[in-house]
Short mmCIF file of C-alpha atoms and ligand atoms in Angstrom, two decimals:
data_model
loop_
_atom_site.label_atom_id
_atom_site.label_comp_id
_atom_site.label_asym_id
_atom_site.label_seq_id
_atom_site.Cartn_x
_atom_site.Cartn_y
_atom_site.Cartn_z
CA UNK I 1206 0.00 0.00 0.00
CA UNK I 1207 1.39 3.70 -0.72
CA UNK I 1208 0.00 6.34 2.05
CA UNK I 1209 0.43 9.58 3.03
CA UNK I 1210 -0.18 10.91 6.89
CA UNK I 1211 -1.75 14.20 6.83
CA UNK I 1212 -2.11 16.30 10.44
CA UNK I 1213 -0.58 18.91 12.02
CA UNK I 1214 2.30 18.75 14.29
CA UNK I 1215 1.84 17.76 17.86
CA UNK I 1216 -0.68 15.19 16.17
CA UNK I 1217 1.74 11.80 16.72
CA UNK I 1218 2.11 10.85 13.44
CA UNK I 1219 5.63 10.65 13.42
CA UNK I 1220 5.14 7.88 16.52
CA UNK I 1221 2.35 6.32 14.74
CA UNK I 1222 4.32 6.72 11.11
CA UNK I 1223 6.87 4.40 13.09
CA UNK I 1224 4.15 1.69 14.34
CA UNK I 1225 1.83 1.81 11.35
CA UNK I 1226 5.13 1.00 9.02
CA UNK I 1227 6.28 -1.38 11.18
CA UNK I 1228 2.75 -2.90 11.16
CA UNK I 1229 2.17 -3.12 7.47
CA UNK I 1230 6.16 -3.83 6.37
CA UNK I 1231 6.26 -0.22 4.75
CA UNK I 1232 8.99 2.18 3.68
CA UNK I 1233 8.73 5.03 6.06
CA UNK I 1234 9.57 7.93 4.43
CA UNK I 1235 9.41 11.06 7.38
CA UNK I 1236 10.67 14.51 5.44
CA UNK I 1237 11.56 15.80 9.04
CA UNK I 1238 13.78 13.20 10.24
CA UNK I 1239 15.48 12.96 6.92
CA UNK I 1240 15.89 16.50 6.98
CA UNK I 1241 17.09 16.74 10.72
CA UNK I 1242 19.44 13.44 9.74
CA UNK I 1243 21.26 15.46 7.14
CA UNK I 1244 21.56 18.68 9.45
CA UNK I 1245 23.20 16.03 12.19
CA UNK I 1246 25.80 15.35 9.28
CA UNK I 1247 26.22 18.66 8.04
CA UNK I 1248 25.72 17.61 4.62
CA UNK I 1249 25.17 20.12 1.84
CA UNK I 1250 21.58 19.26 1.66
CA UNK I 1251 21.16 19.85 5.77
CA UNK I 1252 22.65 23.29 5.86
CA UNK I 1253 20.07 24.49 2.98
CA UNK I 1254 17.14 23.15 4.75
CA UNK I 1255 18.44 24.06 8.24
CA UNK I 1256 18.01 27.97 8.33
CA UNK I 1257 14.42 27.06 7.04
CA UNK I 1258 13.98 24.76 9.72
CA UNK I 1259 15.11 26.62 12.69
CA UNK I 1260 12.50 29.19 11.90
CA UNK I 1261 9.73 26.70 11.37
CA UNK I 1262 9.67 27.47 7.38
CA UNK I 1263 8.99 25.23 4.62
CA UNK I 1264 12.31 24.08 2.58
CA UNK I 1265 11.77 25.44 -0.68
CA UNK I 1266 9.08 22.33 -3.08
CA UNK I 1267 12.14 21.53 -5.06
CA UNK I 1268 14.39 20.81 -2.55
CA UNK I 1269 11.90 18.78 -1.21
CA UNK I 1270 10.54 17.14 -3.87
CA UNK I 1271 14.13 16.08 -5.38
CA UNK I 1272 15.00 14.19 -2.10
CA UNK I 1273 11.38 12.50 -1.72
CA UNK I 1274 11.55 11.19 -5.26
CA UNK I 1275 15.13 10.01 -4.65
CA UNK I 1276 13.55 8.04 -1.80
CA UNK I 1277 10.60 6.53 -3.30
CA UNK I 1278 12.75 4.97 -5.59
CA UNK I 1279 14.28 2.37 -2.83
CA UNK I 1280 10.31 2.09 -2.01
CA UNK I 1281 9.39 -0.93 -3.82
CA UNK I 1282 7.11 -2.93 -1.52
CA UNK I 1283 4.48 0.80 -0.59
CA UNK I 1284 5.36 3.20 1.65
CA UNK I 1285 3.72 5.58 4.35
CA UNK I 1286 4.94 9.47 3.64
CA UNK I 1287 4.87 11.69 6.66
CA UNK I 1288 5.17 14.93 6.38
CA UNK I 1289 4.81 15.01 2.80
CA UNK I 1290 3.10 16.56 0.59
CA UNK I 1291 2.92 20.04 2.48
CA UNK I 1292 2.01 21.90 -0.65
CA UNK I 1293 -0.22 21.64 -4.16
CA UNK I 1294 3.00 21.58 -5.43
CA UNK I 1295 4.50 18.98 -3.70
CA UNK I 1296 1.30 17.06 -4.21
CA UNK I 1297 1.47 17.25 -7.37
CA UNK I 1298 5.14 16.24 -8.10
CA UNK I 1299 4.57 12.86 -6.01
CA UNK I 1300 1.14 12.30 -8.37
CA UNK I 1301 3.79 12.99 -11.49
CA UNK I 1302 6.41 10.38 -9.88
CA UNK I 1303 3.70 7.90 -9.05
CA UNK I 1304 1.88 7.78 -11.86
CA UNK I 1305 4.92 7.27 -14.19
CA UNK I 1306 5.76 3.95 -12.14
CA UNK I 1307 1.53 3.35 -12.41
CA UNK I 1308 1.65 3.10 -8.70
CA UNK I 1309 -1.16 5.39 -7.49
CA UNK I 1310 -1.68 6.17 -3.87
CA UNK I 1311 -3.85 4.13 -1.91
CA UNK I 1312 -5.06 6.56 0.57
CA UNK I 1313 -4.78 9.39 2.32
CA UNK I 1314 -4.90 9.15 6.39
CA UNK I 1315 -5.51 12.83 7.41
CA UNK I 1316 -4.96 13.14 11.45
CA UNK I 1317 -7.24 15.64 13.24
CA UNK I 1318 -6.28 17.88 16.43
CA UNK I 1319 -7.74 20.78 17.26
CA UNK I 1320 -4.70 23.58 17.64
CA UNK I 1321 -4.78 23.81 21.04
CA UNK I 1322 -3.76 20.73 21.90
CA UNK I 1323 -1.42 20.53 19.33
CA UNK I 1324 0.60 23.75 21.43
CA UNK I 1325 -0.12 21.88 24.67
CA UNK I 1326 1.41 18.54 23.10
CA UNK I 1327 4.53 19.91 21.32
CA UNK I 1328 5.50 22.14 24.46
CA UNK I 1329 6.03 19.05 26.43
CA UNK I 1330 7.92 17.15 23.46
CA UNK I 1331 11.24 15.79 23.36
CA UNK I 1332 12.98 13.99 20.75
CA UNK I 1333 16.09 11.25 20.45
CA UNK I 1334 18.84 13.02 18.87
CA UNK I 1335 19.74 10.33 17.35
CA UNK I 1336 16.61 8.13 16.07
CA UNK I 1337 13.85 10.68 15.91
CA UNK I 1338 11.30 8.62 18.27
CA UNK I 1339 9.56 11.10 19.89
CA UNK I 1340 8.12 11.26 23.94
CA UNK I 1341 6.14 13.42 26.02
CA UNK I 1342 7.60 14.52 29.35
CA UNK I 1343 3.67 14.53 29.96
CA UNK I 1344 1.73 12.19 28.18
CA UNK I 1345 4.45 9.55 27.24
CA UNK I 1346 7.26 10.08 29.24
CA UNK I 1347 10.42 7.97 28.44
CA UNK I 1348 11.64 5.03 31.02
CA UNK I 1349 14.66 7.36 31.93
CA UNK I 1350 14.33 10.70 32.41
CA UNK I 1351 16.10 12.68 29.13
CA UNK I 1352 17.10 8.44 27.56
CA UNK I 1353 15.18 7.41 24.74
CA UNK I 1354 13.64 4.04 25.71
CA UNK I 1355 14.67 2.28 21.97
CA UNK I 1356 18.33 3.28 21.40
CA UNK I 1357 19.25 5.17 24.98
CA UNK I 1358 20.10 8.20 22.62
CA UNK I 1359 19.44 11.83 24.65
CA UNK I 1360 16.19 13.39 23.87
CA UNK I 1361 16.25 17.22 23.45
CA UNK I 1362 13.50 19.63 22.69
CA UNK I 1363 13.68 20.54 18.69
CA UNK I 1364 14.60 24.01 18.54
CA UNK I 1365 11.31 24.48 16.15
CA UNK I 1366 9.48 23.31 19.46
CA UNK I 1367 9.46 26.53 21.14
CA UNK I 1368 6.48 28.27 21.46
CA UNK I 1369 6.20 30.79 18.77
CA UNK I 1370 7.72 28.59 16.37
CA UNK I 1371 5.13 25.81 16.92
CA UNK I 1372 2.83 28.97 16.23
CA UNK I 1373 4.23 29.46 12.91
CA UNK I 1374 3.95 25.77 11.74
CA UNK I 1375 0.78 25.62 13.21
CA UNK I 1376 -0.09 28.30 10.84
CA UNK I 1377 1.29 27.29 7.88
CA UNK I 1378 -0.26 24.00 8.08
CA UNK I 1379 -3.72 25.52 8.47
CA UNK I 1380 -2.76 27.33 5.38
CA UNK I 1381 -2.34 24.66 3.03
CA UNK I 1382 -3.89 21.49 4.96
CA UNK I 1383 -7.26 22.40 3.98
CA UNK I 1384 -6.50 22.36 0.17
CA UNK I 1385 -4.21 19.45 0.30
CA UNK I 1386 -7.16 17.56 1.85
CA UNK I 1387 -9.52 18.80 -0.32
CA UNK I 1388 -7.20 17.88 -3.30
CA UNK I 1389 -7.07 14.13 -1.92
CA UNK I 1390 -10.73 13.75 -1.12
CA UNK I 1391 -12.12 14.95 -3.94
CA UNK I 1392 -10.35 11.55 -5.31
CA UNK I 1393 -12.23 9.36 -2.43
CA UNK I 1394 -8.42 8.93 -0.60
CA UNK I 1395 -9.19 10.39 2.43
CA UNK I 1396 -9.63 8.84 5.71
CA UNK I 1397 -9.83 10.39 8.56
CA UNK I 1398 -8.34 9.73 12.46
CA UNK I 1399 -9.32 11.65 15.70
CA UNK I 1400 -5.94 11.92 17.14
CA UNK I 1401 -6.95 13.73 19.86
CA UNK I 1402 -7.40 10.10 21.40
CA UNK I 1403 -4.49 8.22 23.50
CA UNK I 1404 -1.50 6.75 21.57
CA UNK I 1405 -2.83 3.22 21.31
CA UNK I 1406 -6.15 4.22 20.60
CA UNK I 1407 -5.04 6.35 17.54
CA UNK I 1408 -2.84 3.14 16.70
CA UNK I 1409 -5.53 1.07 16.81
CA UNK I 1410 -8.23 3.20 14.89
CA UNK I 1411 -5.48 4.14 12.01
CA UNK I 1412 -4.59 0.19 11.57
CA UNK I 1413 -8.63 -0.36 10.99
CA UNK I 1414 -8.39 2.65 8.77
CA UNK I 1415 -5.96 0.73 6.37
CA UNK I 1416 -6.93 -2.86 7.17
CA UNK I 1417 -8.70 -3.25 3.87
CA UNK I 1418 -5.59 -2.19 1.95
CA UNK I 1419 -3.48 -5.15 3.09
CA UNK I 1420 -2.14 -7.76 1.47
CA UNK I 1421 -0.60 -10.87 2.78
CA UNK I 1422 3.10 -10.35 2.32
CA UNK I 1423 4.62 -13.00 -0.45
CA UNK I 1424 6.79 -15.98 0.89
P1 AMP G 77 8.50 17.81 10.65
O1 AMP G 77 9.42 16.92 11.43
O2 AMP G 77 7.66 17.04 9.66
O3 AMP G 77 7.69 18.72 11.52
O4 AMP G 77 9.45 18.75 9.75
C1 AMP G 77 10.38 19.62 10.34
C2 AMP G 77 10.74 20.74 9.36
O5 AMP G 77 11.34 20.16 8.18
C3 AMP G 77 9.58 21.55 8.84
O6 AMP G 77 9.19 22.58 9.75
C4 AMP G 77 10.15 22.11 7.54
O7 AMP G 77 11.09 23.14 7.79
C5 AMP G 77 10.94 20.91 7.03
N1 AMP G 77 10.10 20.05 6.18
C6 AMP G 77 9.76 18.74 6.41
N2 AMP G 77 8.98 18.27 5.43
C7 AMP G 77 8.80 19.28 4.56
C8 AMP G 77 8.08 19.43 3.34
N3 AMP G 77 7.35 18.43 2.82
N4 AMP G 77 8.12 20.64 2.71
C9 AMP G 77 8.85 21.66 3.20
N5 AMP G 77 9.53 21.59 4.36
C10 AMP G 77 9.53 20.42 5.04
#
């Protein structure tokens, strides 16, 4: 199956990105973390994308769309995109890439949280430096204080956490999330997950959102 995770941030998807690939044997392909991966390594790619970042602005749609299409091309068995598409034009470019390999998506899983939590949910966030899982000091606090559970990396609060930044994305994503789902639904993709729920019941009502597009892996 090929699906994309709409919602804004503070919704979980990255966490459920994480379980609902592992669930369905997907390619997870998370703009963020690839983004944040290159910064780590001061590649060429990271420090372009990093002065955007810090301030919570979108990397420019070619950027962006150059390193998701280099991606989907290791994708052979479906994947789950978070955090992409962000734009029309983004949208767009993955319809162009998918449609030359005949692969269409398969649906759309759009994540709904009203903004106030989302504030209340990032402010409390903290992320591994090193493999992106993401905690709550609140609402899903890690084993150790500041360790994350998976790889004992150090969690830190992303710099684009802080308040007024959170603002900004929050803002931007109301911008364009509207037309982006609009753009998917009007071609019956869309399904839609209150993620305003706990982390296992968002788990479990995005799996039954996506049961039907599952097929039994090949031996
Ligand atoms: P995320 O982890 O998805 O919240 O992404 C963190 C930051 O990476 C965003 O605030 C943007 O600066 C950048 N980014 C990630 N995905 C995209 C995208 N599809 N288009 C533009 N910028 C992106």
């Amino acid at each position: 199956m090929r699906v994309v995770l709409l919602g804004p941030p503070g919704a979980g998807k990255g966490t459920q990105a994480h379980r609902l690939a592992d669930r369905f044997h997907l390619t997870l392909i998370a703009t963020g973390d690839i983004f944040r991966s290159h910064v780590q390594h001061d590649t060429e790619l990271g420090r372009e994308a990093q002065k955007y970042m810090d301030e919570g602005e979108l990397v420019p749609d070619d950027v962006v769309v150059r390193m998701v299409t280099d991606a989907l091309a290791d994708a052979k068995d479906g994947f789950l995109l978070d955090g992409f598409p962000r734009t029309l034009v983004q949208a767009e470019a993955l319809d162009k890439v998918l449609n030359d390999r005949n692969e269409p998506l398969s649906a759309v899983l759009v994540f709904d949280l009203p903004d106030e939590t989302a504030v209340k949910r990032l402010a409390g966030r903290r992320t591994c430096r090193r493999c992106q899982r993401s905690y709550n000091v609140e609402y899903n606090p890690p084993r150790l204080d500041g360790i994350c559970d998976v790889c004992g990396g150090i969690l830190i609060q992303r710099v684009d956490d802080e308040d007024e930044k959170v603002r900004r994305r929050l803002g931007l994503f109301r911008e364009t999330s509207q037309g982006l789902t609009e753009y998917y639904a009007a071609r019956g993709l869309v399904r839609q997950v209150d993620a305003g729920a706990s982390q296992a019941d968002v788990n479990e009502a995005a799996v039954a959102a996506l049961a039907d597009l599952d097929e039994p892996t090949q031996e």
